[in-house]
């Protein structure tokens, strides 16, 4: 089997998406970490939020175990935690869709599960398989102790619609719309979908809170192009590396710099966030 490509770089993430962990405040409040909580973070990235929780967990017996499918991000998280002296933070390379195959993560000892800005990638990678999507939430349930909660935030229906439309159009002009749609890596559901899957398809969950919020977000230092190159990489890999791919990226960026331009300065991205708090019952 071919090795799965790692599309992530901590340096690129900090340059074009440093706002992601900074804007996790609300879902962390929903998680409500306490000093003795044993937390599993699914899609921890470079561990910024985990290290922030160190201050609370260090007051008791709690801990947070961060998992991510990107070896580069886990390496960055491990180094950052070591530098910060964050002894309550551990990290491991784990593909979220393989959670069920990890016995040490399936023994029901976690009091809380957390995920920020990751599940639209996880569920997007299997969006043609509702069975596989349900299996992820079943594995997440089995990681939790009875009564434990899962607080997650992800892209919700309508997230970055302007960017998604432009990327699909630019790529479709070159390979056709059906092939372009196959390259779209994202899955952006609404509250009703999340509630139905958790409570009815999977079972053993009670959704206590769910909301979708339109949250316009200023582009980072990398601007529109940095965002497109980082998050849109899987679209453009449909084209051979070189002039054709660069022309497609250039076309998309030029359109988006018009669409996303903020008259007050900079660029604004149309983020929509889906937040869910579900309890294992």
PDB file of C-alpha atoms in Angstrom:
ATOM      1  CA  UNK A   1       0.000   0.000   0.000  1.00  0.00           C
ATOM      2  CA  UNK A   2       1.313   3.441  -0.906  1.00  0.00           C
ATOM      3  CA  UNK A   3       2.309   5.598   2.042  1.00  0.00           C
ATOM      4  CA  UNK A   4      -0.258   8.271   2.841  1.00  0.00           C
ATOM      5  CA  UNK A   5       1.013  11.732   1.899  1.00  0.00           C
ATOM      6  CA  UNK A   6       1.442  14.206   4.733  1.00  0.00           C
ATOM      7  CA  UNK A   7      -0.019  17.501   3.487  1.00  0.00           C
ATOM      8  CA  UNK A   8       0.749  19.397   6.680  1.00  0.00           C
ATOM      9  CA  UNK A   9       3.611  21.575   7.857  1.00  0.00           C
ATOM     10  CA  UNK A  10       3.629  23.381  11.196  1.00  0.00           C
ATOM     11  CA  UNK A  11       5.512  26.290   9.634  1.00  0.00           C
ATOM     12  CA  UNK A  12       2.976  26.694   6.813  1.00  0.00           C
ATOM     13  CA  UNK A  13       0.124  26.338   9.293  1.00  0.00           C
ATOM     14  CA  UNK A  14       1.499  29.097  11.519  1.00  0.00           C
ATOM     15  CA  UNK A  15       1.955  31.333   8.456  1.00  0.00           C
ATOM     16  CA  UNK A  16      -1.492  30.845   6.919  1.00  0.00           C
ATOM     17  CA  UNK A  17      -3.770  29.458   9.653  1.00  0.00           C
ATOM     18  CA  UNK A  18      -2.467  30.533  13.060  1.00  0.00           C
ATOM     19  CA  UNK A  19      -5.991  31.803  13.790  1.00  0.00           C
ATOM     20  CA  UNK A  20      -7.336  28.231  14.029  1.00  0.00           C
ATOM     21  CA  UNK A  21      -6.163  27.467  17.599  1.00  0.00           C
ATOM     22  CA  UNK A  22      -6.647  31.113  18.616  1.00  0.00           C
ATOM     23  CA  UNK A  23     -10.342  30.875  17.744  1.00  0.00           C
ATOM     24  CA  UNK A  24     -10.929  27.628  19.659  1.00  0.00           C
ATOM     25  CA  UNK A  25     -12.014  29.495  22.800  1.00  0.00           C
ATOM     26  CA  UNK A  26     -15.723  28.693  22.538  1.00  0.00           C
ATOM     27  CA  UNK A  27     -15.386  24.942  21.963  1.00  0.00           C
ATOM     28  CA  UNK A  28     -12.829  24.734  24.794  1.00  0.00           C
ATOM     29  CA  UNK A  29     -15.436  26.411  27.009  1.00  0.00           C
ATOM     30  CA  UNK A  30     -17.940  23.741  25.950  1.00  0.00           C
ATOM     31  CA  UNK A  31     -15.363  21.062  26.799  1.00  0.00           C
ATOM     32  CA  UNK A  32     -14.886  22.726  30.213  1.00  0.00           C
ATOM     33  CA  UNK A  33     -11.594  20.989  31.091  1.00  0.00           C
ATOM     34  CA  UNK A  34     -11.115  20.247  34.775  1.00  0.00           C
ATOM     35  CA  UNK A  35      -7.907  19.437  36.625  1.00  0.00           C
ATOM     36  CA  UNK A  36      -8.553  15.673  36.820  1.00  0.00           C
ATOM     37  CA  UNK A  37      -9.941  15.147  33.324  1.00  0.00           C
ATOM     38  CA  UNK A  38      -8.359  12.537  31.071  1.00  0.00           C
ATOM     39  CA  UNK A  39      -8.842  14.000  27.589  1.00  0.00           C
ATOM     40  CA  UNK A  40      -8.342  12.564  24.115  1.00  0.00           C
ATOM     41  CA  UNK A  41      -7.829  15.169  21.369  1.00  0.00           C
ATOM     42  CA  UNK A  42      -8.640  13.943  17.865  1.00  0.00           C
ATOM     43  CA  UNK A  43      -6.779  15.969  15.237  1.00  0.00           C
ATOM     44  CA  UNK A  44      -4.572  17.955  17.612  1.00  0.00           C
ATOM     45  CA  UNK A  45      -2.394  19.516  14.899  1.00  0.00           C
ATOM     46  CA  UNK A  46       0.689  21.177  16.359  1.00  0.00           C
ATOM     47  CA  UNK A  47      -0.642  20.940  19.917  1.00  0.00           C
ATOM     48  CA  UNK A  48      -1.198  24.626  20.662  1.00  0.00           C
ATOM     49  CA  UNK A  49      -4.571  24.110  22.367  1.00  0.00           C
ATOM     50  CA  UNK A  50      -3.300  21.055  24.261  1.00  0.00           C
ATOM     51  CA  UNK A  51      -0.425  23.015  25.745  1.00  0.00           C
ATOM     52  CA  UNK A  52      -2.838  25.770  26.770  1.00  0.00           C
ATOM     53  CA  UNK A  53      -4.786  23.185  28.800  1.00  0.00           C
ATOM     54  CA  UNK A  54      -1.607  22.266  30.694  1.00  0.00           C
ATOM     55  CA  UNK A  55      -2.239  25.062  33.219  1.00  0.00           C
ATOM     56  CA  UNK A  56      -5.531  23.481  34.302  1.00  0.00           C
ATOM     57  CA  UNK A  57      -4.447  19.829  34.141  1.00  0.00           C
ATOM     58  CA  UNK A  58      -1.237  20.482  36.085  1.00  0.00           C
ATOM     59  CA  UNK A  59      -3.352  21.329  39.138  1.00  0.00           C
ATOM     60  CA  UNK A  60      -4.580  17.713  39.396  1.00  0.00           C
ATOM     61  CA  UNK A  61      -4.191  14.220  38.002  1.00  0.00           C
ATOM     62  CA  UNK A  62      -5.529  15.039  34.548  1.00  0.00           C
ATOM     63  CA  UNK A  63      -3.849  14.667  31.165  1.00  0.00           C
ATOM     64  CA  UNK A  64      -4.483  15.229  27.468  1.00  0.00           C
ATOM     65  CA  UNK A  65      -3.409  12.838  24.722  1.00  0.00           C
ATOM     66  CA  UNK A  66      -3.256  14.433  21.286  1.00  0.00           C
ATOM     67  CA  UNK A  67      -3.608  12.359  18.139  1.00  0.00           C
ATOM     68  CA  UNK A  68      -3.195  13.393  14.516  1.00  0.00           C
ATOM     69  CA  UNK A  69      -2.598  11.603  11.225  1.00  0.00           C
ATOM     70  CA  UNK A  70       0.241  14.001  10.329  1.00  0.00           C
ATOM     71  CA  UNK A  71       3.687  12.920  11.568  1.00  0.00           C
ATOM     72  CA  UNK A  72       4.973  16.457  10.921  1.00  0.00           C
ATOM     73  CA  UNK A  73       2.332  17.999  13.170  1.00  0.00           C
ATOM     74  CA  UNK A  74       2.849  15.423  15.924  1.00  0.00           C
ATOM     75  CA  UNK A  75       6.590  16.060  15.827  1.00  0.00           C
ATOM     76  CA  UNK A  76       5.968  19.808  16.127  1.00  0.00           C
ATOM     77  CA  UNK A  77       3.497  19.263  18.986  1.00  0.00           C
ATOM     78  CA  UNK A  78       5.896  16.999  20.877  1.00  0.00           C
ATOM     79  CA  UNK A  79       8.731  19.499  20.546  1.00  0.00           C
ATOM     80  CA  UNK A  80       6.513  22.419  21.595  1.00  0.00           C
ATOM     81  CA  UNK A  81       5.235  20.549  24.667  1.00  0.00           C
ATOM     82  CA  UNK A  82       8.757  19.606  25.680  1.00  0.00           C
ATOM     83  CA  UNK A  83       9.927  23.197  25.308  1.00  0.00           C
ATOM     84  CA  UNK A  84       6.968  24.436  27.355  1.00  0.00           C
ATOM     85  CA  UNK A  85       7.460  21.803  30.059  1.00  0.00           C
ATOM     86  CA  UNK A  86       3.919  20.570  29.399  1.00  0.00           C
ATOM     87  CA  UNK A  87       4.230  17.203  31.108  1.00  0.00           C
ATOM     88  CA  UNK A  88       0.458  16.590  31.027  1.00  0.00           C
ATOM     89  CA  UNK A  89       0.495  16.564  27.200  1.00  0.00           C
ATOM     90  CA  UNK A  90       1.338  13.456  25.187  1.00  0.00           C
ATOM     91  CA  UNK A  91       1.062  12.949  21.453  1.00  0.00           C
ATOM     92  CA  UNK A  92       0.732  10.073  19.005  1.00  0.00           C
ATOM     93  CA  UNK A  93       0.363   9.632  15.249  1.00  0.00           C
ATOM     94  CA  UNK A  94      -3.101   8.106  14.777  1.00  0.00           C
ATOM     95  CA  UNK A  95      -5.446   8.357  11.811  1.00  0.00           C
ATOM     96  CA  UNK A  96      -8.858   9.162  13.302  1.00  0.00           C
ATOM     97  CA  UNK A  97     -10.512   6.623  11.006  1.00  0.00           C
ATOM     98  CA  UNK A  98      -8.307   3.924  12.552  1.00  0.00           C
ATOM     99  CA  UNK A  99      -9.263   4.771  16.133  1.00  0.00           C
ATOM    100  CA  UNK A 100     -11.187   1.521  16.480  1.00  0.00           C
ATOM    101  CA  UNK A 101      -8.001  -0.469  15.811  1.00  0.00           C
ATOM    102  CA  UNK A 102      -6.114   1.101  18.748  1.00  0.00           C
ATOM    103  CA  UNK A 103      -6.919  -0.924  21.895  1.00  0.00           C
ATOM    104  CA  UNK A 104      -5.288   1.608  24.220  1.00  0.00           C
ATOM    105  CA  UNK A 105      -7.680   4.260  22.881  1.00  0.00           C
ATOM    106  CA  UNK A 106     -10.766   2.032  23.018  1.00  0.00           C
ATOM    107  CA  UNK A 107     -10.861   0.987  26.667  1.00  0.00           C
ATOM    108  CA  UNK A 108     -13.253   3.690  27.815  1.00  0.00           C
ATOM    109  CA  UNK A 109     -10.861   5.466  30.162  1.00  0.00           C
ATOM    110  CA  UNK A 110     -11.135   8.988  28.746  1.00  0.00           C
ATOM    111  CA  UNK A 111     -13.469  11.334  30.596  1.00  0.00           C
ATOM    112  CA  UNK A 112     -13.651  13.769  27.678  1.00  0.00           C
ATOM    113  CA  UNK A 113     -12.999  13.884  23.923  1.00  0.00           C
ATOM    114  CA  UNK A 114     -12.078  17.040  22.056  1.00  0.00           C
ATOM    115  CA  UNK A 115     -11.634  17.985  18.416  1.00  0.00           C
ATOM    116  CA  UNK A 116     -11.120  21.382  16.824  1.00  0.00           C
ATOM    117  CA  UNK A 117     -11.019  22.091  13.075  1.00  0.00           C
ATOM    118  CA  UNK A 118     -10.255  18.490  12.128  1.00  0.00           C
ATOM    119  CA  UNK A 119     -13.426  16.489  11.564  1.00  0.00           C
ATOM    120  CA  UNK A 120     -14.319  18.111   8.229  1.00  0.00           C
ATOM    121  CA  UNK A 121     -11.084  16.528   6.962  1.00  0.00           C
ATOM    122  CA  UNK A 122     -11.660  13.206   8.738  1.00  0.00           C
ATOM    123  CA  UNK A 123     -15.257  12.828   7.600  1.00  0.00           C
ATOM    124  CA  UNK A 124     -14.433  14.329   4.212  1.00  0.00           C
ATOM    125  CA  UNK A 125     -11.972  11.557   3.496  1.00  0.00           C
ATOM    126  CA  UNK A 126     -14.839   9.032   3.721  1.00  0.00           C
ATOM    127  CA  UNK A 127     -17.829  11.178   2.698  1.00  0.00           C
ATOM    128  CA  UNK A 128     -18.947   8.636   0.115  1.00  0.00           C
ATOM    129  CA  UNK A 129     -19.232   6.049   2.903  1.00  0.00           C
ATOM    130  CA  UNK A 130     -21.807   6.921   5.581  1.00  0.00           C
ATOM    131  CA  UNK A 131     -20.949   3.589   7.196  1.00  0.00           C
ATOM    132  CA  UNK A 132     -17.341   4.672   7.692  1.00  0.00           C
ATOM    133  CA  UNK A 133     -18.414   8.058   9.032  1.00  0.00           C
ATOM    134  CA  UNK A 134     -20.683   6.352  11.570  1.00  0.00           C
ATOM    135  CA  UNK A 135     -17.861   3.965  12.500  1.00  0.00           C
ATOM    136  CA  UNK A 136     -15.706   6.942  13.490  1.00  0.00           C
ATOM    137  CA  UNK A 137     -18.321   8.200  15.950  1.00  0.00           C
ATOM    138  CA  UNK A 138     -18.781   4.665  17.270  1.00  0.00           C
ATOM    139  CA  UNK A 139     -15.036   4.416  17.962  1.00  0.00           C
ATOM    140  CA  UNK A 140     -15.115   7.850  19.597  1.00  0.00           C
ATOM    141  CA  UNK A 141     -17.954   6.681  21.855  1.00  0.00           C
ATOM    142  CA  UNK A 142     -16.013   3.574  22.829  1.00  0.00           C
ATOM    143  CA  UNK A 143     -13.011   5.684  23.860  1.00  0.00           C
ATOM    144  CA  UNK A 144     -15.131   7.465  26.473  1.00  0.00           C
ATOM    145  CA  UNK A 145     -16.040   6.427  29.977  1.00  0.00           C
ATOM    146  CA  UNK A 146     -19.806   6.244  30.650  1.00  0.00           C
ATOM    147  CA  UNK A 147     -21.187   9.761  30.956  1.00  0.00           C
ATOM    148  CA  UNK A 148     -18.166  11.262  29.214  1.00  0.00           C
ATOM    149  CA  UNK A 149     -18.551  14.080  26.705  1.00  0.00           C
ATOM    150  CA  UNK A 150     -17.286  14.801  23.199  1.00  0.00           C
ATOM    151  CA  UNK A 151     -16.913  18.494  22.342  1.00  0.00           C
ATOM    152  CA  UNK A 152     -16.041  19.136  18.714  1.00  0.00           C
ATOM    153  CA  UNK A 153     -15.905  22.048  16.315  1.00  0.00           C
ATOM    154  CA  UNK A 154     -15.570  21.643  12.564  1.00  0.00           C
ATOM    155  CA  UNK A 155     -16.491  23.357   9.326  1.00  0.00           C
ATOM    156  CA  UNK A 156     -20.274  23.516   9.072  1.00  0.00           C
ATOM    157  CA  UNK A 157     -22.578  23.687   6.082  1.00  0.00           C
ATOM    158  CA  UNK A 158     -21.680  26.795   4.073  1.00  0.00           C
ATOM    159  CA  UNK A 159     -18.082  26.937   5.353  1.00  0.00           C
ATOM    160  CA  UNK A 160     -15.714  28.838   3.013  1.00  0.00           C
ATOM    161  CA  UNK A 161     -18.332  28.462   0.270  1.00  0.00           C
ATOM    162  CA  UNK A 162     -16.729  31.166  -1.866  1.00  0.00           C
ATOM    163  CA  UNK A 163     -13.332  29.449  -1.715  1.00  0.00           C
ATOM    164  CA  UNK A 164     -14.743  25.998  -2.324  1.00  0.00           C
ATOM    165  CA  UNK A 165     -16.678  27.239  -5.350  1.00  0.00           C
ATOM    166  CA  UNK A 166     -13.672  28.952  -6.899  1.00  0.00           C
ATOM    167  CA  UNK A 167     -11.358  25.967  -6.336  1.00  0.00           C
ATOM    168  CA  UNK A 168     -13.882  23.564  -7.855  1.00  0.00           C
ATOM    169  CA  UNK A 169     -14.455  25.852 -10.847  1.00  0.00           C
ATOM    170  CA  UNK A 170     -10.756  26.416 -11.546  1.00  0.00           C
ATOM    171  CA  UNK A 171     -10.019  22.704 -11.363  1.00  0.00           C
ATOM    172  CA  UNK A 172     -13.171  21.675 -13.261  1.00  0.00           C
ATOM    173  CA  UNK A 173     -12.141  23.808 -16.248  1.00  0.00           C
ATOM    174  CA  UNK A 174      -9.116  21.547 -16.560  1.00  0.00           C
ATOM    175  CA  UNK A 175     -10.321  18.068 -15.600  1.00  0.00           C
ATOM    176  CA  UNK A 176     -14.125  18.320 -15.612  1.00  0.00           C
ATOM    177  CA  UNK A 177     -16.527  18.831 -12.708  1.00  0.00           C
ATOM    178  CA  UNK A 178     -17.013  15.166 -11.675  1.00  0.00           C
ATOM    179  CA  UNK A 179     -13.250  14.656 -11.348  1.00  0.00           C
ATOM    180  CA  UNK A 180     -12.876  17.975  -9.511  1.00  0.00           C
ATOM    181  CA  UNK A 181     -15.607  17.023  -7.026  1.00  0.00           C
ATOM    182  CA  UNK A 182     -13.723  13.805  -6.283  1.00  0.00           C
ATOM    183  CA  UNK A 183     -10.724  15.917  -5.230  1.00  0.00           C
ATOM    184  CA  UNK A 184     -12.757  18.017  -2.790  1.00  0.00           C
ATOM    185  CA  UNK A 185     -11.449  16.860   0.616  1.00  0.00           C
ATOM    186  CA  UNK A 186     -14.056  18.504   2.842  1.00  0.00           C
ATOM    187  CA  UNK A 187     -17.343  17.544   4.502  1.00  0.00           C
ATOM    188  CA  UNK A 188     -19.393  20.373   6.010  1.00  0.00           C
ATOM    189  CA  UNK A 189     -22.625  19.129   7.665  1.00  0.00           C
ATOM    190  CA  UNK A 190     -25.282  20.924   9.702  1.00  0.00           C
ATOM    191  CA  UNK A 191     -26.617  20.391  13.220  1.00  0.00           C
ATOM    192  CA  UNK A 192     -29.396  18.075  12.069  1.00  0.00           C
ATOM    193  CA  UNK A 193     -26.949  15.729  10.341  1.00  0.00           C
ATOM    194  CA  UNK A 194     -24.673  15.543  13.390  1.00  0.00           C
ATOM    195  CA  UNK A 195     -27.555  14.918  15.770  1.00  0.00           C
ATOM    196  CA  UNK A 196     -29.099  12.229  13.557  1.00  0.00           C
ATOM    197  CA  UNK A 197     -25.830  10.344  13.048  1.00  0.00           C
ATOM    198  CA  UNK A 198     -24.827  10.451  16.704  1.00  0.00           C
ATOM    199  CA  UNK A 199     -28.192   9.635  18.266  1.00  0.00           C
ATOM    200  CA  UNK A 200     -29.833   7.455  15.602  1.00  0.00           C
ATOM    201  CA  UNK A 201     -27.231   5.991  13.237  1.00  0.00           C
ATOM    202  CA  UNK A 202     -24.647   5.236  15.916  1.00  0.00           C
ATOM    203  CA  UNK A 203     -26.572   5.380  19.180  1.00  0.00           C
ATOM    204  CA  UNK A 204     -25.232   5.643  22.691  1.00  0.00           C
ATOM    205  CA  UNK A 205     -24.951   9.440  22.337  1.00  0.00           C
ATOM    206  CA  UNK A 206     -27.124  12.310  23.537  1.00  0.00           C
ATOM    207  CA  UNK A 207     -26.477  15.640  21.813  1.00  0.00           C
ATOM    208  CA  UNK A 208     -26.740  18.277  24.522  1.00  0.00           C
ATOM    209  CA  UNK A 209     -25.788  21.316  22.447  1.00  0.00           C
ATOM    210  CA  UNK A 210     -25.326  22.001  18.753  1.00  0.00           C
ATOM    211  CA  UNK A 211     -24.960  25.234  16.839  1.00  0.00           C
ATOM    212  CA  UNK A 212     -23.686  26.659  13.584  1.00  0.00           C
ATOM    213  CA  UNK A 213     -22.056  30.088  13.571  1.00  0.00           C
ATOM    214  CA  UNK A 214     -21.052  32.318  10.678  1.00  0.00           C
ATOM    215  CA  UNK A 215     -17.642  33.603  11.731  1.00  0.00           C
ATOM    216  CA  UNK A 216     -15.954  35.788   9.105  1.00  0.00           C
ATOM    217  CA  UNK A 217     -12.224  35.372   9.632  1.00  0.00           C
ATOM    218  CA  UNK A 218      -9.394  37.654   8.458  1.00  0.00           C
ATOM    219  CA  UNK A 219      -6.765  35.891   6.366  1.00  0.00           C
ATOM    220  CA  UNK A 220      -3.440  35.285   8.097  1.00  0.00           C
ATOM    221  CA  UNK A 221      -0.009  36.604   7.114  1.00  0.00           C
ATOM    222  CA  UNK A 222       0.036  34.191   4.176  1.00  0.00           C
ATOM    223  CA  UNK A 223      -3.019  35.888   2.696  1.00  0.00           C
ATOM    224  CA  UNK A 224      -5.416  34.188   0.317  1.00  0.00           C
ATOM    225  CA  UNK A 225      -2.625  32.450  -1.570  1.00  0.00           C
ATOM    226  CA  UNK A 226      -1.141  30.948   1.590  1.00  0.00           C
ATOM    227  CA  UNK A 227      -4.560  29.623   2.616  1.00  0.00           C
ATOM    228  CA  UNK A 228      -5.260  28.186  -0.839  1.00  0.00           C
ATOM    229  CA  UNK A 229      -1.877  26.464  -1.104  1.00  0.00           C
ATOM    230  CA  UNK A 230      -2.131  24.966   2.391  1.00  0.00           C
ATOM    231  CA  UNK A 231      -5.773  23.909   2.585  1.00  0.00           C
ATOM    232  CA  UNK A 232      -6.404  23.451  -1.135  1.00  0.00           C
ATOM    233  CA  UNK A 233      -3.381  21.248  -1.797  1.00  0.00           C
ATOM    234  CA  UNK A 234      -5.469  18.122  -2.426  1.00  0.00           C
ATOM    235  CA  UNK A 235      -7.454  19.897  -5.140  1.00  0.00           C
ATOM    236  CA  UNK A 236      -4.345  20.915  -7.067  1.00  0.00           C
ATOM    237  CA  UNK A 237      -2.633  17.546  -6.803  1.00  0.00           C
ATOM    238  CA  UNK A 238      -5.079  16.409  -9.496  1.00  0.00           C
ATOM    239  CA  UNK A 239      -2.788  18.295 -11.894  1.00  0.00           C
ATOM    240  CA  UNK A 240       0.849  17.503 -12.686  1.00  0.00           C
ATOM    241  CA  UNK A 241       3.336  19.511 -10.692  1.00  0.00           C
ATOM    242  CA  UNK A 242       4.588  22.422 -12.751  1.00  0.00           C
ATOM    243  CA  UNK A 243       3.126  25.172 -14.970  1.00  0.00           C
ATOM    244  CA  UNK A 244      -0.377  23.687 -15.309  1.00  0.00           C
ATOM    245  CA  UNK A 245      -0.835  23.360 -11.561  1.00  0.00           C
ATOM    246  CA  UNK A 246       0.600  26.819 -10.920  1.00  0.00           C
ATOM    247  CA  UNK A 247      -1.716  28.356 -13.524  1.00  0.00           C
ATOM    248  CA  UNK A 248      -4.719  26.793 -11.784  1.00  0.00           C
ATOM    249  CA  UNK A 249      -3.600  28.093  -8.382  1.00  0.00           C
ATOM    250  CA  UNK A 250      -2.976  31.560  -9.843  1.00  0.00           C
ATOM    251  CA  UNK A 251      -6.447  31.656 -11.416  1.00  0.00           C
ATOM    252  CA  UNK A 252      -8.127  30.682  -8.152  1.00  0.00           C
ATOM    253  CA  UNK A 253      -6.122  33.140  -6.062  1.00  0.00           C
ATOM    254  CA  UNK A 254      -6.754  36.053  -8.416  1.00  0.00           C
ATOM    255  CA  UNK A 255     -10.519  35.506  -8.267  1.00  0.00           C
ATOM    256  CA  UNK A 256     -10.545  35.016  -4.494  1.00  0.00           C
ATOM    257  CA  UNK A 257      -8.483  38.141  -3.877  1.00  0.00           C
ATOM    258  CA  UNK A 258     -11.338  40.041  -5.520  1.00  0.00           C
ATOM    259  CA  UNK A 259     -14.155  38.143  -3.805  1.00  0.00           C
ATOM    260  CA  UNK A 260     -12.572  38.130  -0.332  1.00  0.00           C
ATOM    261  CA  UNK A 261     -11.129  41.645  -0.363  1.00  0.00           C
ATOM    262  CA  UNK A 262     -12.099  43.662   2.693  1.00  0.00           C
ATOM    263  CA  UNK A 263     -12.558  47.371   1.925  1.00  0.00           C
ATOM    264  CA  UNK A 264     -11.053  48.056   5.348  1.00  0.00           C
ATOM    265  CA  UNK A 265      -7.914  46.183   4.370  1.00  0.00           C
ATOM    266  CA  UNK A 266      -6.792  42.596   3.991  1.00  0.00           C
ATOM    267  CA  UNK A 267      -8.978  39.641   3.077  1.00  0.00           C
ATOM    268  CA  UNK A 268     -11.919  38.021   4.847  1.00  0.00           C
ATOM    269  CA  UNK A 269     -12.741  34.312   4.658  1.00  0.00           C
ATOM    270  CA  UNK A 270     -16.310  33.071   5.088  1.00  0.00           C
ATOM    271  CA  UNK A 271     -15.926  30.563   7.900  1.00  0.00           C
ATOM    272  CA  UNK A 272     -18.964  28.722   9.256  1.00  0.00           C
ATOM    273  CA  UNK A 273     -18.351  26.625  12.372  1.00  0.00           C
ATOM    274  CA  UNK A 274     -20.393  23.661  13.571  1.00  0.00           C
ATOM    275  CA  UNK A 275     -20.081  22.967  17.297  1.00  0.00           C
ATOM    276  CA  UNK A 276     -21.470  19.914  19.056  1.00  0.00           C
ATOM    277  CA  UNK A 277     -21.432  18.732  22.655  1.00  0.00           C
ATOM    278  CA  UNK A 278     -22.526  15.096  22.940  1.00  0.00           C
ATOM    279  CA  UNK A 279     -22.610  12.851  25.997  1.00  0.00           C
ATOM    280  CA  UNK A 280     -22.106   9.082  26.056  1.00  0.00           C
ATOM    281  CA  UNK A 281     -25.222   7.458  27.502  1.00  0.00           C
TER     282      UNK A 281
END
